[in-house]
Every structure is written in structure tokens, then in C-alpha cells.
Coordinates of C-alpha atoms and ligand atoms in Angstrom, one line a residue:
X488 CA -15.4 10.3 -12.8
X489 CA -11.9 8.9 -13.1
X490 CA -11.1 5.5 -11.8
X491 CA -8.5 4.7 -9.1
X492 CA -7.3 1.3 -8.0
X493 CA -4.7 0.2 -5.4
X494 CA -3.9 -2.6 -3.1
X495 CA -1.8 -3.6 -0.1
X496 CA -0.3 -7.0 0.6
X497 CA -1.6 -9.0 3.7
X498 CA 1.9 -9.7 4.9
X499 CA 1.3 -8.5 8.5
X500 CA -0.2 -5.8 10.7
X501 CA 0.2 -2.6 8.8
X502 CA 2.5 0.2 10.1
X503 CA 2.1 3.8 10.8
X504 CA 4.1 4.2 7.5
X505 CA 1.5 2.3 5.5
X506 CA -1.3 4.3 7.2
X507 CA 0.2 7.7 6.5
X508 CA 1.7 6.8 3.1
X509 CA -1.0 4.7 1.6
X510 CA -4.3 4.4 3.5
X511 CA -4.8 8.0 4.6
X512 CA -4.3 9.0 0.9
X513 CA -6.9 6.5 -0.2
X514 CA -9.4 7.9 2.3
X515 CA -8.8 11.4 0.8
X516 CA -9.0 10.2 -2.8
X517 CA -12.2 8.2 -2.3
X518 CA -14.3 11.3 -2.8
X519 CA -12.6 12.3 -6.1
X520 CA -12.4 9.0 -7.8
X521 CA -14.5 5.9 -8.5
X522 CA -12.3 3.8 -6.3
X523 CA -11.3 0.1 -6.2
X524 CA -9.3 -1.2 -3.2
X525 CA -8.2 -4.8 -2.8
X526 CA -6.0 -7.2 -0.8
X527 CA -3.1 -8.3 -2.9
X528 CA -2.9 -11.8 -1.4
X529 CA -1.5 -13.4 -4.6
X530 CA 1.4 -11.0 -4.4
X531 CA 2.0 -12.0 -0.8
X532 CA 3.1 -15.5 -1.8
X533 CA 5.9 -14.4 -4.1
X534 CA 8.4 -14.6 -1.3
X535 CA 8.4 -17.6 1.0
X536 CA 7.0 -16.8 4.5
X537 CA 6.4 -19.6 7.0
X538 CA 4.4 -17.3 9.2
X539 CA 2.0 -16.0 6.6
X540 CA -1.5 -16.5 7.8
X541 CA -3.4 -15.5 4.7
X542 CA -6.9 -16.0 6.0
X543 CA -6.5 -14.0 9.2
X544 CA -4.2 -11.3 7.6
X545 CA -6.7 -10.7 4.8
X546 CA -9.7 -10.3 7.1
X547 CA -7.6 -8.1 9.4
X548 CA -6.5 -5.9 6.5
X549 CA -10.1 -5.4 5.3
X550 CA -11.1 -4.5 8.9
X551 CA -8.2 -2.0 9.0
X552 CA -9.2 -0.4 5.7
X553 CA -12.7 0.1 7.1
X554 CA -11.5 1.3 10.5
X555 CA -9.2 3.8 8.8
X556 CA -12.1 5.4 7.0
X557 CA -12.3 3.5 3.7
X558 CA -16.0 3.8 3.1
X559 CA -17.6 0.6 1.5
X560 CA -20.3 2.8 -0.1
X561 CA -17.6 4.8 -2.0
X562 CA -15.2 2.0 -2.7
X563 CA -15.4 -1.4 -4.3
X564 CA -13.4 -3.6 -1.9
X565 CA -12.3 -7.1 -2.9
X566 CA -9.7 -9.9 -2.5
X567 CA -7.4 -10.5 -5.4
X568 CA -7.4 -14.3 -5.1
X569 CA -11.3 -14.4 -5.1
X570 CA -11.3 -13.1 -8.6
X571 CA -9.7 -15.7 -10.9
X572 CA -9.5 -13.4 -13.9
X573 CA -6.5 -11.5 -12.4
X574 CA -4.2 -14.6 -12.7
X575 CA -5.9 -15.5 -16.0
X576 CA -5.1 -12.0 -17.5
X577 CA -1.6 -12.1 -16.0
X578 CA -0.8 -15.2 -18.1
X579 CA -2.0 -13.6 -21.3
X580 CA 0.1 -10.5 -20.4
X581 CA 3.2 -12.6 -19.5
X582 CA 3.3 -13.8 -23.0
X583 CA 3.5 -10.2 -24.1
X584 CA 6.3 -9.2 -21.6
X585 CA 10.0 -9.9 -21.9
X586 CA 12.2 -11.7 -19.5
X587 CA 14.8 -8.9 -19.9
X588 CA 12.5 -6.1 -18.7
X589 CA 11.3 -8.1 -15.7
X590 CA 14.8 -9.1 -14.6
X591 CA 15.7 -5.4 -14.6
X592 CA 13.0 -4.4 -12.1
X593 CA 14.5 -2.8 -8.9
X594 CA 12.4 -4.8 -6.5
X595 CA 13.2 -8.1 -8.3
X596 CA 16.9 -7.4 -8.2
X597 CA 16.8 -6.5 -4.5
X598 CA 14.6 -9.3 -3.3
X599 CA 16.2 -12.1 -5.5
X600 CA 19.6 -11.2 -4.0
X601 CA 18.4 -12.2 -0.6
X602 CA 18.0 -15.8 -1.5
X603 CA 19.5 -18.2 -4.1
X604 CA 16.2 -20.0 -4.4
X605 CA 13.7 -17.4 -5.3
X606 CA 10.4 -18.2 -7.1
X607 CA 9.4 -17.5 -10.7
X608 CA 6.5 -15.6 -9.1
X609 CA 8.9 -13.0 -7.8
X610 CA 10.0 -12.3 -11.4
X611 CA 6.5 -12.2 -12.8
X612 CA 5.1 -10.1 -9.9
X613 CA 4.9 -6.9 -11.9
X614 CA 2.9 -8.6 -14.6
X615 CA 0.3 -9.7 -12.1
X616 CA 0.2 -6.1 -10.8
X617 CA -0.3 -5.0 -14.4
X618 CA -3.2 -7.4 -14.7
X619 CA -4.7 -6.0 -11.5
X620 CA -4.6 -2.5 -12.9
X621 CA -5.4 -3.1 -16.6
X622 CA -8.4 -5.4 -15.9
X623 CA -10.4 -2.3 -14.8
X624 CA -9.4 0.4 -17.2
X625 CA -7.8 2.2 -14.2
X626 CA -6.8 5.8 -14.7
X627 CA -4.7 6.4 -11.6
X628 CA -2.8 4.1 -9.2
X629 CA -1.8 5.7 -5.8
X630 CA 1.4 4.0 -4.6
X631 CA 4.5 4.8 -2.7
X632 CA 7.7 5.7 -4.7
X633 CA 8.9 2.0 -4.3
X634 CA 6.1 0.8 -6.5
X635 CA 6.4 3.5 -9.2
X636 CA 8.5 1.3 -11.5
X637 CA 5.8 -1.4 -11.5
X638 CA 3.2 1.1 -12.7
X639 CA 5.6 2.2 -15.4
X640 CA 6.0 -1.3 -16.7
X641 CA 2.2 -1.6 -16.6
X642 CA 2.1 1.3 -18.9
X643 CA 4.7 -0.2 -21.2
X644 CA 2.8 -3.5 -21.4
X645 CA -0.5 -1.7 -22.1
X646 CA 1.0 0.5 -24.8
X647 CA 2.7 -2.5 -26.5
X648 CA -0.4 -4.6 -26.4
X649 CA -2.6 -1.8 -27.8
X650 CA 0.0 -1.2 -30.6
X651 CA 0.0 -4.9 -31.5
X652 CA -3.6 -5.8 -31.2
X653 CA -5.5 -2.5 -31.3
X654 CA -6.8 -0.4 -28.4
X655 CA -7.6 -2.7 -25.6
X656 CA -6.3 -1.2 -22.4
X657 CA -6.5 2.2 -20.8
X658 CA -2.9 3.5 -20.0
X659 CA -2.8 4.3 -16.2
X660 CA -0.8 7.0 -14.4
X661 CA 1.0 6.5 -11.0
X662 CA 0.0 8.8 -8.2
X663 CA 2.9 9.1 -5.9
X664 CA 2.6 10.2 -2.3
X665 CA 4.6 13.3 -1.3
X666 CA 8.1 12.4 -0.1
X667 CA 7.3 14.4 3.1
X668 CA 5.0 11.7 4.2
X669 CA 7.5 8.9 4.0
X670 CA 7.7 7.7 7.6
X671 CA 11.1 6.4 8.8
X672 CA 12.1 3.8 11.3
X673 CA 12.1 5.3 14.8
X674 CA 15.4 3.7 15.8
X675 CA 17.1 4.1 12.4
X676 CA 15.5 7.2 11.0
X677 CA 17.4 7.0 7.7
X678 CA 15.6 3.7 6.9
X679 CA 11.9 3.4 5.9
X680 CA 9.5 2.2 8.6
X681 CA 8.6 -1.2 7.2
X682 CA 6.2 -4.1 8.1
X683 CA 9.0 -6.6 7.7
X684 CA 11.6 -4.8 9.8
X685 CA 13.6 -7.0 12.1
X686 CA 13.6 -4.7 15.1
X687 CA 10.0 -4.0 16.0
X688 CA 10.9 -1.2 18.4
X689 CA 11.5 1.1 15.5
X690 CA 8.1 0.3 13.9
X691 CA 4.6 1.4 15.1
X692 CA 1.9 -1.1 14.2
X693 CA -1.6 0.1 14.0
X694 CA -2.8 -2.4 16.6
X695 CA 0.1 -1.8 19.1
X696 CA -1.2 -1.1 22.6
X697 CA -1.1 2.6 23.7
X698 CA 1.7 2.1 26.2
X699 CA 3.8 0.2 23.6
X700 CA 3.3 3.1 21.2
X701 CA 4.3 5.6 23.9
X702 CA 7.5 3.7 24.8
X703 CA 8.5 3.3 21.1
X704 CA 8.1 7.1 20.5
X705 CA 9.8 8.1 23.8
X706 CA 12.8 5.9 22.8
X707 CA 13.0 7.2 19.2
X708 CA 16.5 8.1 18.1
X709 CA 17.1 11.9 18.0
X710 CA 20.3 13.9 18.1
X711 CA 22.6 15.8 20.5
X712 CA 21.0 19.2 20.0
X713 CA 17.8 20.4 21.7
X714 CA 15.9 22.3 19.0
X715 CA 12.7 20.9 17.4
X716 CA 13.6 21.8 13.9
X717 CA 13.0 20.2 10.5
X718 CA 16.3 19.2 8.9
X719 CA 16.1 15.6 7.5
X720 CA 19.8 15.5 6.6
X721 CA 21.3 16.5 10.0
X722 CA 18.3 15.8 12.3
X723 CA 16.6 12.7 10.7
X724 CA 15.0 11.5 13.9
X725 CA 13.4 14.8 14.9
X726 CA 12.4 15.5 11.3
X727 CA 10.7 12.1 11.2
X728 CA 8.8 12.9 14.4
X729 CA 7.7 16.2 12.9
X730 CA 6.5 14.4 9.8
X731 CA 4.5 12.0 11.9
X732 CA 3.0 14.9 13.9
X733 CA 2.2 16.7 10.7
X734 CA 0.6 13.7 8.9
X735 CA -1.7 13.0 11.9
X736 CA -2.7 16.6 12.7
X737 CA -2.5 18.1 9.2
X738 CA -0.4 21.0 10.7
X739 CA 2.5 22.3 8.5
X740 CA 6.1 21.8 9.5
X741 CA 6.4 25.6 10.2
X742 CA 3.4 25.5 12.5
X743 CA 4.9 22.6 14.4
X744 CA 8.3 24.2 14.7
X745 CA 6.8 27.3 16.2
X746 CA 4.5 25.3 18.5
X747 CA 7.5 23.5 20.0
X748 CA 10.0 26.4 19.8
X749 CA 10.4 26.4 23.6
X750 CA 10.1 22.7 24.2
X751 CA 12.7 20.1 24.8
X752 CA 12.7 16.8 23.0
X753 CA 11.0 14.9 25.8
X754 CA 8.0 17.3 25.7
X755 CA 7.8 17.1 22.0
X756 CA 8.0 13.3 21.9
X757 CA 5.2 13.2 24.5
X758 CA 3.1 15.4 22.3
X759 CA 3.8 13.2 19.3
X760 CA 2.9 10.1 21.3
X761 CA -0.4 11.7 22.4
X762 CA -1.6 12.5 18.9
X763 CA -0.6 9.1 17.5
X764 CA -2.2 7.2 20.4
X765 CA -5.4 9.3 20.1
X766 CA -5.7 8.7 16.3
X767 CA -4.8 5.0 16.5
X768 CA -7.1 4.3 19.5
X769 CA -10.1 5.4 17.5
X770 CA -8.9 3.1 14.6
X771 CA -8.3 0.2 17.0
X772 CA -11.8 0.5 18.5
X773 CA -13.5 0.5 15.1
X774 CA -11.1 -2.3 13.9
X775 CA -12.4 -4.8 16.6
X776 CA -16.0 -3.9 15.9
X777 CA -15.5 -4.6 12.1
X778 CA -13.4 -7.7 12.6
X779 CA -16.2 -9.4 14.5
X780 CA -19.0 -8.3 12.3
X781 CA -20.6 -9.8 9.2
X782 CA -20.1 -6.7 7.3
X783 CA -16.7 -7.8 5.9
X784 CA -18.3 -10.9 4.3
X785 CA -21.1 -8.9 2.8
X786 CA -18.7 -6.3 1.4
X787 CA -16.3 -9.0 0.0
X788 CA -19.2 -10.9 -1.6
X789 CA -20.4 -7.8 -3.4
X790 CA -16.8 -6.8 -4.4
X791 CA -16.2 -10.3 -5.8
X792 CA -19.3 -10.4 -7.8
X793 CA -18.9 -6.9 -9.3
X794 CA -15.2 -7.2 -10.1
X795 CA -15.5 -10.7 -11.6
X796 CA -17.9 -9.4 -14.2
X797 CA -15.7 -6.5 -15.0
X798 CA -12.4 -8.5 -15.2
X799 CA -14.1 -11.3 -17.2
X800 CA -15.2 -8.8 -19.8
X801 CA -11.6 -7.5 -20.2
X802 CA -10.1 -11.1 -20.3
X803 CA -12.7 -12.0 -23.0
X804 CA -11.7 -8.9 -25.0
X805 CA -8.0 -9.7 -24.8
X806 CA -8.6 -13.3 -25.8
X807 CA -10.7 -12.2 -28.8
X808 CA -7.9 -9.8 -29.9
X809 CA -5.3 -12.5 -29.5
X810 CA -7.3 -14.8 -31.7
X811 CA -8.4 -17.5 -29.2
X812 CA -11.2 -20.0 -30.1
X813 CA -14.4 -18.7 -28.6
Ligands
ATP2212 P1 7.2 -4.9 3.5 O1 8.0 -4.6 4.7 O2 6.5 -6.2 3.5 O3 8.0 -4.6 2.2 P2 6.0 -2.3 3.6 O4 5.6 -1.9 5.0 O5 7.2 -1.7 3.0 O6 6.0 -3.9 3.5 P3 4.1 -2.4 1.3 O7 3.0 -3.4 1.6 O8 5.2 -2.8 0.4 O9 4.7 -1.9 2.7 O10 3.5 -1.1 0.9 C1 2.1 -0.7 1.0 C2 2.0 0.8 0.7 O11 2.4 1.5 1.8 C3 2.8 1.2 -0.5 O12 2.1 2.1 -1.3 C4 4.0 1.9 0.1 O13 4.6 2.8 -0.7 C5 3.4 2.5 1.4 N1 4.4 2.6 2.5 C6 5.1 1.6 3.0 N2 5.9 2.0 4.0 C7 5.8 3.3 4.0 C8 6.4 4.4 4.8 N3 7.3 4.1 5.8 N4 6.1 5.7 4.6 C9 5.1 6.0 3.7 N5 4.5 5.0 2.9 C10 4.8 3.7 3.0
LTN2213 N1 2.8 -4.3 -5.2 C1 2.0 -3.5 -4.3 C2 0.6 -4.1 -4.1 C3 -0.2 -4.2 -5.3 C4 -0.7 -3.1 -6.1 C5 -1.4 -3.7 -7.2 C6 -0.8 -1.7 -5.9 C7 -0.5 -5.3 -6.0 N2 -1.2 -5.0 -7.2 C8 -2.0 -2.9 -8.2 C9 -1.5 -0.9 -6.8 C10 -2.1 -1.5 -7.9 C11 2.7 -3.3 -2.9 O1 3.5 -4.2 -2.6 N3 2.4 -2.3 -2.2

């Protein structure tokens, strides 16, 4: 069975975009792959954030993984910072990575522009991500399109190391979600729905109350026409709502267009709100059950033990190849 590994950062309550674009995909893939899912908390400290509550956010993200259907029997679930070999491997890889290639990464260029005092961690972020992936001989890495370049540099680092020191790493492939499932901001439908958005009215969070979700969807930006038709260029708002309806119900765009052929936007929005509220209320119920149970600690203890042994073996192999004293 091929091995899959992916992680999300515990930077806040996840959005409907993260759910549809990342977590729902992981739930589908867990039957096809031997799967490793983690909380990328070391990545969450690469940009300063005074409101980052790592402990609570990490526990909350694990509870959400479980509530969304990530099965602890089919997945190894762990927290990045609880496995010291990630940072250890990252250093060894950093000394085989060039400043030039890191400074050319899209995410680094974008995020470093926002402040004139960014950290070195923001620059070396992709190397830590490479360590996460390469420590486990990962075959595929499911991520959104924004993370594709980081999987590509992981491949470059692995190939370069293998050429220099002999075959040590498996070279992974990115697995990119379909563009159709990119969920846009409800108020600015040409912009990605994002955890860190300033205007929360455009973003649905998985733990939002039912009435808040309904209000946000009913107020979503549309257009001056009246037809429920998929046309992302001219009707980005309605197309985004069609995508949301499709991602939740697994109905095709054509099926949705014909279901709502005679409906006005108000009726369609109400139907979208109904399916989102229904799906999220089941997740929310399970979330609170998991959050308050001991299961999370049991799962994380197992994940920590198992992944430490695996990552240590890889770090030892790398150190041997590089000629360290042992
Ligand atoms: P931030 O606002 O902090 O940058 P984010 O909400 O954009 O966070 P990430 O934590 O960077 O999300 O991404 C987690 C995963 O969710 C990634 O694989 C990413 O591609 C996916 N994802 C994020 N937003 C969306 C979206 N709107 N639609 C589909 N997938 C998404
Ligand atoms: N950078 C990713 C999170 C992440 C990741 C990884 C994903 C860290 N390490 C390894 C896949 C594999 C993000 O921000 N979504």
C-alpha cells in the first residue's frame, strides 16, 4: 500500500474551505493509502501571531480531524512538535539546501513582503516541510495548489541528497485537489476563503453556530441576474455557492443547475445553507464529544511513539550517509 502524509497548521478554527479542500479529501484517501496525518504546529510559529494558542488549537484540530471522519484506526495521527526528529532532520536538510532556492519560493516572497522583520523560520519553512515528508518515505502528499511548490522543492532536496550520498529518500508526488473544490470568500468571491481573512462574514468556520452560517450564506455576494448557473468568470458568487453545494452533496454542477432551474437566488441560498448546516451540525456534535474525551491523548501518545521510531531511523540513516560520528 502506498503511503500518504499531510498536515494542517493549528492557526485557528478551520474553514469550510479547509474542510472541502483538504480534510474531506483525506477522509476519501484514508482507504486507499497507509495514511499519516499531523498537526503542523512548528510551521504555525513561522509568522508572529500574538493570539496563537497552540495548546488549545492543536487539541481542537485533532478533535476536528476525528469529527470530520479521519479514522484513528486507519491513520497515524500525531503532533509535529512532539516528534523532535522533524526539526533534527530539517537542520541536516537545510545544510543541503540553497538560500537562493528558498528565497524564490512564492509563499516566502508573499509573506515576507508583509513585514520588514520576518523570521529566518519563514525562509526555512519549506525545508521543515521536506523533513516532515521525507522522514517517512512518503509516496503522496495531498495539498492545495498553494502548497505545490513546497512539495516540488521537497522532491529537489530528496533527489539532490540521493545523488550526493546514495539512495536515502523516497521522492514524493504532490496530490492536488481539483480546482473545482477551491472555496471562495462569500463576500469577495474572487478571493480564497481563508482562516486568516480579516472580514469573518465571508468565511464559514466549522464551529460557527447554525444561525451564523445561515446569515453568512444568505448575505453572500451574488450578481444582478437571477439564474442559478455555473460561470466562475461572470458569476463568481453563484458559482462558489454551486461548488459548496456540490462538495457537500456530491451532486454534479449540471445536476444542481437543473435542480434550481426555476429557483431564485434566495431559494437557492436557503438550500445551500440547509445542506451546510446539516453537514456541519453533525461534525460539531462529534467535535465536542471528542474534545472532552481521553481518546485524543491516547491517539497522540500512540502516534508519537510510532512516528518517533520511524523518523529516528531515517535521521540515523542520513547521519550515517553524511559521515557523522556514531
Ligand atoms: P491561512 O489563512 O492561515 O493561510 P488557510 O485557511 O489558507 O490558512 P492552510 O492552513 O494554509 O489554510 O491550508 C490547509 C489546507 O487547506 C491546504 O491543503 C490548503 O490548500 C487547503 N485550503 C485552504 N483554503 C482552501 C479553500 N478556500 N478551498 C480549498 N482548499 C483550501
Ligand atoms: N505547509 C502546509 C502544512 C504542512 C504540510 C507538511 C502539508 C506542513 N508540513 C507536510 C503536507 C506535508 C500548510 O500550510 N497547509
